[in-house]
């Protein structure tokens, strides 16, 4: 073991606009003196705020008792000195011990309340985390893998790497990667307990071990920074209302010199012959429907810009088209059927669409299936792949 | 550092064992963080949620190692063994301990097991400037549902045995 000091893994910041003091990372000092600057930041924050100070520890990965006592001391002293001030501590349901440790503070002083942050991140969350989304994910990955298997090596995939698949869904991508590329380590993270349970069942059923499925919030991950050679995030930037925040997290956990790989769609570009017009109408509506729930399923071609804005270099973008000719056309039809079930059967209903609209909406999916299964038909689903290197 | 298998505890499956010269351990504070991170990663790999289990476990083990670091004598060896039974990991830390220290440690462990542990834990948070050894053991009892006891090992050393039922808390 080396005696070199590890790089700074901890931050304590105050944002005056939101009256929020945030602790993030790993803090295990030998004495409180080592965190004197952070303690001063907290004291200054207390001086500055009016009414309430939010203390955000959602991204606090580790904090030893020495640091805990030091920060708590400041807060408790402030409670005594300032009856006008309230403290709201925000912990994450993902990090079990912080939730337990901080929950006690309310017992020490009623001016302190503790909130556990979870879910309800954005309007579309419920759809994608629901079990009814599972058939979509299962059928999709089956179709995309034949393309991505050939594409991935150009984006940094190779045996022996340490990788993470963020927003892994039911984990089928991780299983395929492990089988075909043998990385040294795969962490697969998602915020859907239903999908993770499914993933673990599948892995157990196939006797697959070594994929570390973990529950987490991709926009505030418990994973330490700079540790993965390759971070993949498929079909998921497009479902976040703040893709830049998610991308920032992917960047953080990626090693300098490593790559972040994202795939996204442009749903309005799904196509088919015959019946192209009905198909096109429906997929234009799909894009509008998702945008109603603050999801941008047109993101694919924008991924180059997102990666550039996030600070990546050596950005590579390519696209591929999943079609009914890729294999058994019924597999393609299964994808469309799964879409129709959720998009028309759940999301449009949730938006409050009329029966006429939903019928026409469904017709486009049916026509897409018709095109896929037609002996002379052609049906396509285009996908954009983009990756960038985190600078050294 | 020496890594080896050893005789299992009854009903407990041995997962890992490390030994290190106490002098080496005490030469750098960061060893607590590095060891707890490493051990946590290794033993969590086949838990349901390895990342979160490891985070939780590392938190507990680090506190224990910090206690040893602060009270440590540079002679002899420190041993760290981890066993598993169902949802529980058992951590056994063996370290040199003169008779006087043994007495204090016994008391701290006994206090952590008493019914008023929560009250004394809260008291320690609100009054102690820095966490004492007692406060750390209380923290483990309260926040990690740990069960702690001591075993005598060789004449001049002692073994702290901490059962951590983290799998149930994590998932
Ligand atoms: C469209 S799916 C893509 C899944 C998978 N990558 C695939 O291609 O099969 C989006 C996934 O993101 C997950 N997700 C949504 N919000 C999340 C969050 N805040 N943190 C982690 N995962 C999230 C959903 O549970 C869902 O599994």
XYZ file of C-alpha atoms and ligand atoms in Angstrom:
590
model
C 0.000 0.000 0.000
C 1.356 3.384 -0.866
C 1.683 6.255 1.524
C 1.022 8.850 -1.152
C -1.949 11.030 -0.290
C -4.910 10.119 -2.452
C -6.222 12.847 -4.777
C -8.892 15.100 -3.328
C -11.968 12.946 -3.156
C -14.125 15.277 -1.134
C -15.866 18.558 -1.699
C -17.831 20.929 0.508
C -19.602 23.702 -1.357
C -22.105 26.391 -0.579
C -24.551 27.719 -3.122
C -25.980 30.976 -1.839
C -28.810 31.037 -4.393
C -30.347 27.817 -3.221
C -29.100 28.234 0.366
C -27.599 24.798 0.005
C -24.420 23.433 1.529
C -23.356 20.196 -0.196
C -20.951 17.551 0.959
C -19.798 15.043 -1.643
C -17.238 12.275 -1.947
C -15.121 10.521 0.643
C -14.029 12.256 3.839
C -12.114 10.290 6.450
C -9.845 12.746 8.246
C -7.612 11.788 11.146
C -8.587 14.947 12.952
C -11.079 17.749 12.391
C -8.158 20.065 11.534
C -7.829 18.370 8.166
C -11.308 19.552 7.179
C -11.010 23.029 8.691
C -11.695 24.716 5.348
C -14.901 22.781 4.830
C -15.991 23.526 8.378
C -15.409 27.241 7.745
C -17.466 27.027 4.571
C -20.323 25.621 6.617
C -19.962 28.347 9.250
C -19.969 31.042 6.564
C -23.035 29.477 4.980
C -24.822 29.613 8.314
C -23.914 33.275 8.676
C -25.195 34.077 5.238
C -28.531 32.268 4.946
C -31.909 33.457 6.092
C -34.530 31.077 7.472
C -33.251 27.724 6.276
C -30.015 26.059 5.289
C -30.241 22.920 3.181
C -27.462 20.465 3.825
C -27.183 18.089 0.899
C -25.364 14.824 1.638
C -26.881 12.835 -1.219
C -23.469 12.326 -2.758
C -21.550 11.786 0.406
C -19.915 8.423 -0.290
C -18.004 8.014 2.959
C -17.690 10.123 6.088
C -16.018 8.906 9.253
C -17.195 9.724 12.743
C -14.477 12.342 13.148
C -15.868 14.375 10.273
C -19.471 13.650 11.217
C -18.940 14.953 14.746
C -17.146 18.043 13.486
C -19.909 19.055 11.070
C -22.692 18.189 13.468
C -21.048 20.239 16.203
C -21.281 23.345 14.014
C -24.931 22.701 13.189
C -25.934 22.032 16.790
C -24.111 25.138 17.996
C -25.907 27.167 15.355
C -29.257 25.786 16.515
C -28.502 27.003 20.001
C -27.300 30.418 18.910
C -29.926 31.061 16.242
C -33.521 30.151 16.995
C -34.523 31.750 13.654
C -32.670 29.147 11.620
C -33.834 25.747 10.414
C -31.691 23.031 8.913
C -32.953 20.566 6.323
C -30.590 17.665 5.765
C -31.126 15.810 2.514
C -29.839 12.247 2.406
C -30.189 9.690 -0.344
C -32.086 6.423 -0.110
C -29.199 4.856 -1.994
C -26.577 5.429 0.696
C -27.910 3.474 3.634
C -25.571 4.510 6.403
C -25.817 8.285 5.799
C -29.579 8.051 6.041
C -29.295 6.224 9.341
C -26.561 8.420 10.779
C -28.105 11.754 9.923
C -31.628 10.699 10.892
C -30.648 11.019 14.567
C -30.050 14.741 14.342
C -33.732 15.519 14.426
C -33.869 13.840 17.829
C -31.175 16.207 19.057
C -32.783 19.406 17.899
C -36.225 20.076 16.422
C -34.712 22.854 14.263
C -33.112 20.062 12.212
C -35.204 17.948 9.868
C -33.945 15.106 7.733
C -35.395 14.234 4.334
C -34.630 11.134 2.338
C -34.498 11.960 -1.335
C -35.794 9.389 -3.778
C -37.546 8.903 -7.094
C -39.921 11.461 -8.597
C -36.868 12.856 -10.329
C -38.727 13.816 -13.469
C -42.130 13.242 -15.038
C -41.264 10.210 -17.183
C -39.548 8.264 -14.443
C -42.545 6.143 -13.530
C -43.000 4.799 -17.038
C -39.442 3.675 -17.549
C -39.098 2.153 -14.107
C -42.294 0.174 -14.364
C -42.355 -3.582 -14.992
C -44.350 -3.009 -18.169
C -41.198 -1.445 -19.633
C -39.325 -4.745 -19.295
C -40.618 -6.294 -22.555
C -39.435 -3.181 -24.402
C -35.938 -3.459 -23.023
C -35.746 -7.191 -23.586
C -36.789 -7.095 -27.208
C -34.713 -4.006 -28.021
C -31.379 -5.292 -26.782
C -31.873 -8.520 -28.666
C -32.026 -6.470 -31.889
C -29.338 -3.911 -31.166
C -26.644 -6.292 -29.949
C -25.737 -7.697 -33.362
C -24.866 -4.126 -34.418
C -23.279 -2.917 -31.229
C -21.069 -5.964 -30.881
C -19.300 -4.862 -34.054
C -19.332 -1.183 -33.125
C -18.203 -1.295 -29.492
C -14.500 -2.091 -30.086
C -14.181 1.206 -31.963
C -15.373 2.975 -28.799
C -12.984 1.462 -26.291
C -14.510 -1.943 -25.563
C -11.879 -4.664 -25.107
C -11.210 -7.601 -22.804
C -9.919 -6.874 -19.327
C -11.332 -3.376 -18.936
C -13.196 -2.067 -15.915
C -16.568 -0.864 -17.082
C -19.916 0.426 -15.891
C -23.273 0.272 -17.632
C -25.342 3.091 -16.205
C -29.133 2.867 -16.505
C -28.602 -0.804 -17.269
C -32.296 -1.675 -17.327
C -32.719 -5.445 -17.111
C -28.988 -5.961 -17.473
C -29.065 -7.928 -20.707
C -26.461 -5.674 -22.312
C -24.091 -6.324 -19.403
C -24.598 -10.069 -19.790
C -23.852 -9.921 -23.527
C -20.789 -7.746 -22.955
C -19.480 -10.089 -20.325
C -19.954 -13.077 -22.596
C -18.393 -11.564 -25.712
C -15.770 -9.170 -24.329
C -14.807 -10.479 -20.891
C -14.159 -7.219 -19.073
C -12.384 -7.529 -15.715
C -15.255 -5.878 -13.892
C -18.782 -4.726 -14.774
C -20.871 -2.552 -12.528
C -24.453 -2.229 -13.808
C -26.561 0.482 -12.200
C -30.238 1.300 -12.465
C -32.899 2.965 -10.391
C -35.645 0.471 -11.171
C -35.884 -2.190 -8.479
C -38.132 -4.227 -10.794
C -35.551 -4.230 -13.584
C -32.693 -5.027 -11.214
C -34.614 -7.914 -9.696
C -35.214 -9.217 -13.204
C -31.537 -8.769 -14.049
C -30.395 -10.690 -10.975
C -32.851 -13.495 -11.721
C -31.620 -13.813 -15.283
C -27.990 -13.815 -14.167
C -28.690 -16.436 -11.513
C -30.742 -18.509 -13.957
C -27.923 -18.578 -16.490
C -25.283 -19.142 -13.844
C -23.675 -15.805 -14.672
C -21.682 -14.278 -11.862
C -19.486 -11.257 -11.614
C -21.856 -8.541 -12.831
C -22.321 -6.115 -9.969
C -25.932 -5.000 -10.267
C -26.504 -2.002 -8.078
C -29.397 0.235 -7.198
C -28.609 3.878 -7.656
C -29.523 7.247 -9.052
C -27.526 7.870 -12.201
C -27.555 11.602 -11.623
C -25.982 11.230 -8.161
C -23.970 8.061 -8.094
C -22.389 6.428 -5.120
C -19.494 5.331 -7.335
C -16.175 7.022 -6.776
C -14.734 9.129 -9.574
C -12.076 8.264 -12.175
C -12.420 4.496 -12.000
C -13.869 3.084 -15.230
C -12.143 2.529 -18.584
C -15.498 2.533 -20.323
C -18.845 3.871 -19.150
C -21.833 2.916 -21.267
C -25.268 4.482 -21.026
C -27.744 3.247 -23.573
C -31.076 4.792 -24.548
C -31.103 6.757 -21.344
C -29.689 10.255 -21.859
C -32.837 10.699 -23.906
C -35.168 9.940 -21.020
C -33.664 12.400 -18.534
C -35.027 15.885 -18.420
C -31.461 17.039 -17.651
C -29.190 14.929 -19.895
C -26.267 17.253 -19.136
C -26.395 16.354 -15.433
C -26.363 12.655 -16.194
C -23.511 13.091 -18.649
C -21.568 15.001 -15.994
C -21.848 11.980 -13.727
C -20.734 9.598 -16.487
C -17.757 11.880 -17.049
C -16.927 11.922 -13.342
C -16.771 8.150 -12.885
C -14.809 7.623 -16.128
C -11.026 7.365 -15.866
C -9.048 10.151 -17.518
C -8.225 8.663 -20.924
C -11.244 6.353 -20.714
C -14.392 6.689 -22.805
C -18.079 7.299 -22.258
C -20.365 5.583 -24.775
C -24.004 6.578 -25.257
C -26.723 5.396 -27.616
C -29.874 7.360 -28.348
C -32.726 7.449 -30.795
C -34.466 9.876 -33.050
C -37.882 8.304 -32.922
C -39.433 10.429 -35.640
C -36.985 8.750 -38.039
C -38.392 5.272 -37.570
C -39.598 4.166 -40.965
C -41.306 1.492 -42.976
C -42.667 0.541 -46.371
C -45.443 0.001 -47.237
C -47.733 2.320 -45.255
C -44.965 4.796 -44.701
C -47.213 7.772 -44.019
C -49.163 6.250 -41.176
C -45.900 4.982 -39.692
C -44.249 8.356 -39.943
C -47.239 10.115 -38.386
C -47.172 7.813 -35.373
C -43.443 8.205 -34.729
C -43.698 11.968 -34.975
C -46.352 11.655 -32.309
C -44.084 9.393 -30.228
C -41.538 12.195 -30.095
C -44.216 14.670 -29.010
C -45.599 12.270 -26.425
C -42.203 11.794 -24.797
C -41.532 15.493 -24.846
C -44.805 15.981 -22.979
C -43.168 13.973 -20.195
C -39.921 15.944 -20.590
C -38.041 13.203 -22.398
C -36.226 13.890 -25.650
C -36.340 10.758 -27.787
C -35.032 12.879 -30.660
C -31.695 13.231 -28.896
C -29.607 10.855 -31.048
C -28.067 13.380 -33.464
C -27.590 15.869 -30.623
C -25.266 13.545 -28.740
C -22.179 14.996 -30.424
C -23.015 18.406 -28.978
C -23.833 17.000 -25.541
C -20.503 15.155 -25.403
C -18.583 18.221 -26.548
C -20.297 20.453 -23.989
C -19.521 17.960 -21.237
C -15.796 18.280 -21.975
C -15.092 15.096 -23.915
C -12.505 14.935 -26.694
C -11.955 12.613 -29.641
C -15.712 12.326 -30.081
C -16.857 9.565 -32.399
C -20.421 9.435 -33.704
C -21.946 6.766 -35.857
C -25.392 5.418 -36.521
C -26.925 2.112 -37.367
C -30.366 0.967 -38.403
C -32.081 -1.992 -36.807
C -34.293 -3.509 -39.512
C -36.670 -6.360 -40.142
C -33.972 -7.962 -42.317
C -31.529 -8.290 -39.427
C -32.809 -11.707 -38.515
C -36.233 -13.041 -37.837
C -38.651 -10.214 -38.751
C -40.839 -11.300 -35.855
C -38.174 -10.074 -33.450
C -38.498 -6.628 -34.987
C -42.287 -6.881 -34.736
C -41.946 -7.797 -31.042
C -40.125 -4.528 -30.364
C -42.873 -2.515 -32.016
C -45.559 -4.417 -30.158
C -43.843 -3.667 -26.843
C -43.683 0.036 -27.794
C -47.334 0.118 -28.727
C -48.317 -1.430 -25.396
C -46.549 1.191 -23.314
C -46.663 4.281 -25.544
C -50.287 3.964 -26.679
C -51.566 1.790 -23.851
C -50.071 3.740 -20.939
C -48.377 7.003 -21.800
C -50.994 8.401 -24.185
C -53.694 7.396 -21.731
C -51.815 9.143 -18.965
C -51.543 12.273 -21.100
C -55.332 12.170 -21.452
C -55.478 11.531 -25.198
C -58.809 10.837 -26.894
C -59.848 7.374 -28.033
C -59.648 8.527 -31.684
C -56.121 9.748 -31.237
C -55.036 6.565 -29.517
C -56.590 4.466 -32.252
C -54.721 6.328 -34.968
C -51.582 6.270 -32.844
C -51.851 2.484 -32.514
C -52.445 2.118 -36.244
C -48.973 3.454 -37.053
C -47.367 0.787 -34.858
C -49.567 -1.850 -36.472
C -48.506 -0.620 -39.898
C -44.880 -0.732 -38.851
C -45.386 -4.356 -37.848
C -47.174 -4.969 -41.136
C -44.202 -3.541 -43.028
C -41.795 -5.624 -40.972
C -43.619 -8.884 -41.649
C -44.518 -8.127 -45.281
C -42.594 -10.376 -47.687
C -41.421 -7.341 -49.651
C -41.595 -4.851 -46.777
C -38.866 -2.939 -45.024
C -38.975 -1.545 -41.515
C -36.284 0.381 -39.693
C -35.354 1.845 -36.327
C -32.294 4.123 -36.448
C -29.937 4.542 -33.505
C -27.091 6.957 -32.893
C -23.960 5.837 -31.109
C -21.561 8.410 -29.721
C -18.534 8.239 -27.499
C -15.942 10.641 -26.226
C -12.671 10.424 -24.333
C -12.236 12.056 -20.965
C -9.087 14.208 -21.195
C -6.006 13.006 -19.307
C 0.778 -8.073 3.957
C -0.119 -11.722 4.104
C -3.382 -13.116 2.776
C -4.377 -16.639 3.749
C -7.240 -18.962 4.473
C -7.750 -20.201 7.980
C -9.933 -22.440 10.110
C -13.581 -21.447 9.739
C -15.751 -20.265 12.610
C -18.438 -22.768 13.373
C -21.298 -22.111 10.902
C -19.455 -19.163 9.399
C -17.907 -19.356 5.980
C -14.440 -17.764 5.857
C -14.204 -15.095 3.178
C -10.855 -13.481 3.652
C -8.019 -12.968 6.068
C -5.264 -10.369 6.170
C -2.338 -9.917 8.464
C -0.050 -6.948 8.711
C 2.741 -5.754 10.977
C 1.225 -3.283 13.421
C 4.137 -0.926 12.738
C 3.360 -0.934 9.031
C -0.326 -0.350 9.643
C 0.384 2.567 11.963
C 2.805 4.189 9.520
C 0.026 5.848 7.515
C -3.474 6.978 8.485
C -4.729 6.233 4.974
C -4.237 2.517 5.585
C -7.577 2.536 7.409
C -9.358 3.867 4.326
C -7.401 1.713 1.888
C -7.813 -1.504 3.852
C -11.495 -0.989 4.523
C -12.179 -0.133 0.880
C -10.212 -3.147 -0.348
C -11.682 -5.657 2.098
C -15.203 -4.305 1.547
C -14.905 -4.682 -2.225
C -13.573 -8.223 -1.980
C -16.152 -9.564 0.422
C -19.128 -7.809 -1.201
C -18.661 -9.194 -4.704
C -21.277 -11.901 -4.368
C -23.736 -9.893 -2.315
C -26.999 -8.882 -4.014
C -25.911 -5.270 -4.453
C -22.109 -5.382 -4.275
C -21.581 -1.641 -4.640
C -23.910 -0.599 -1.855
C -22.970 -3.504 0.386
C -19.343 -2.596 -0.024
C -20.016 1.062 0.734
C -21.864 0.149 3.905
C -19.326 -2.427 5.019
C -16.375 -0.155 4.324
C -17.953 2.489 6.486
C -18.135 0.123 9.465
C -14.740 -1.495 8.975
C -13.056 1.862 8.580
C -14.373 2.992 11.953
C -13.009 -0.149 13.571
C -9.620 0.271 11.937
C -9.521 3.914 12.977
C -10.139 2.859 16.584
C -7.254 0.420 16.329
C -5.057 3.024 14.685
C -5.670 5.583 17.389
C -5.084 3.150 20.245
C -2.462 1.045 18.504
C 0.926 -0.152 19.754
C 3.584 -0.588 17.118
C 4.560 -4.103 18.211
C 3.063 -7.321 16.985
C 0.551 -7.930 14.246
C -2.909 -6.852 13.279
C -5.167 -9.497 11.803
C -8.418 -8.921 9.983
C -10.636 -11.846 9.078
C -14.115 -11.769 7.570
C -16.623 -14.598 7.693
C -20.160 -14.927 6.438
C -23.301 -16.545 7.695
C -26.490 -15.785 5.774
C -27.071 -12.034 5.746
C -24.314 -11.367 8.273
C -20.610 -10.745 7.934
C -18.433 -11.354 10.950
C -15.334 -9.190 11.227
C -12.590 -10.395 13.564
C -9.853 -7.927 14.309
C -6.941 -9.268 16.305
C -4.386 -6.848 17.670
C -1.840 -6.458 20.472
C -3.481 -5.229 23.645
C -1.863 -4.771 27.064
C -3.986 -5.726 30.108
C -4.988 -2.150 30.996
C -6.292 -1.474 27.493
C -8.100 -4.765 27.577
C -10.052 -3.559 30.555
C -11.151 -0.336 28.841
C -12.074 -2.171 25.696
C -14.132 -4.651 27.679
C -16.020 -1.786 29.233
C -16.628 -0.046 25.933
C -17.968 -3.258 24.411
C -20.195 -3.912 27.409
C -21.586 -0.371 27.199
C -22.363 -0.698 23.512
C -24.478 -3.749 24.302
C -26.551 -2.078 26.997
C -30.172 -1.043 26.528
C -29.445 2.686 26.759
C -27.057 2.621 23.797
C -29.134 5.018 21.691
C -29.374 7.601 24.466
C -25.653 7.464 25.044
C -24.961 7.605 21.329
C -27.071 10.761 20.987
C -25.367 12.207 24.014
C -21.972 11.586 22.483
C -22.948 13.303 19.220
C -24.220 16.342 21.043
C -21.429 16.724 23.583
C -18.158 15.116 22.454
C -15.886 17.307 20.386
C -14.376 14.278 18.727
C -15.741 10.755 18.710
C -14.387 8.531 21.458
C -13.856 4.811 21.119
C -17.113 4.326 23.018
C -18.952 6.565 20.570
C -17.651 4.601 17.594
C -18.788 1.295 19.055
C -22.172 2.845 19.787
C -22.349 4.124 16.209
C -21.772 0.584 14.946
C -24.424 -0.804 17.259
C -27.011 1.825 16.394
C -26.414 2.565 12.721
C -25.124 -0.799 11.518
C -27.070 -3.092 13.864
C -23.704 -4.532 14.883
C -23.294 -7.124 17.619
C -19.905 -6.753 19.249
C -17.956 -8.987 21.593
C -14.370 -9.666 22.582
C -12.419 -12.895 22.463
C -9.102 -13.490 24.108
C -6.499 -14.656 21.648
C -2.795 -14.966 22.454
C -1.805 -13.616 25.899
C -0.818 -10.176 24.707
C -3.460 -9.684 22.055
C -7.208 -9.561 21.835
C -9.859 -10.154 19.159
C -12.729 -7.798 18.562
C -15.617 -9.678 16.964
C -18.218 -7.606 15.151
C -21.250 -9.127 13.442
C -22.707 -6.874 10.760
C -26.086 -7.897 9.283
C -25.731 -5.529 6.348
C -27.284 -7.574 3.540
C -30.679 -7.110 5.158
C -30.201 -3.380 5.588
C -28.882 -2.808 2.069
C -31.573 -4.669 0.118
C -34.927 3.381 -21.825
S -34.325 2.452 -20.491
C -32.793 1.835 -21.120
C -32.300 0.619 -20.401
C -31.076 -0.087 -20.966
N -29.910 0.772 -21.031
C -31.385 -0.670 -22.304
O -30.976 -0.099 -23.307
O -32.013 -1.720 -22.341
C -33.903 3.643 -19.321
C -33.456 3.083 -18.002
O -33.008 4.143 -17.175
C -33.394 3.854 -15.844
N -33.392 5.096 -15.061
C -34.254 6.112 -15.115
N -33.926 7.079 -14.263
C -32.826 6.666 -13.619
C -32.014 7.230 -12.612
N -32.271 8.419 -12.088
N -30.954 6.522 -12.195
C -30.683 5.304 -12.720
N -31.414 4.726 -13.671
C -32.478 5.399 -14.123
C -34.738 3.223 -15.984
O -35.080 2.473 -14.842
C -34.553 2.376 -17.228
O -34.106 1.084 -16.901
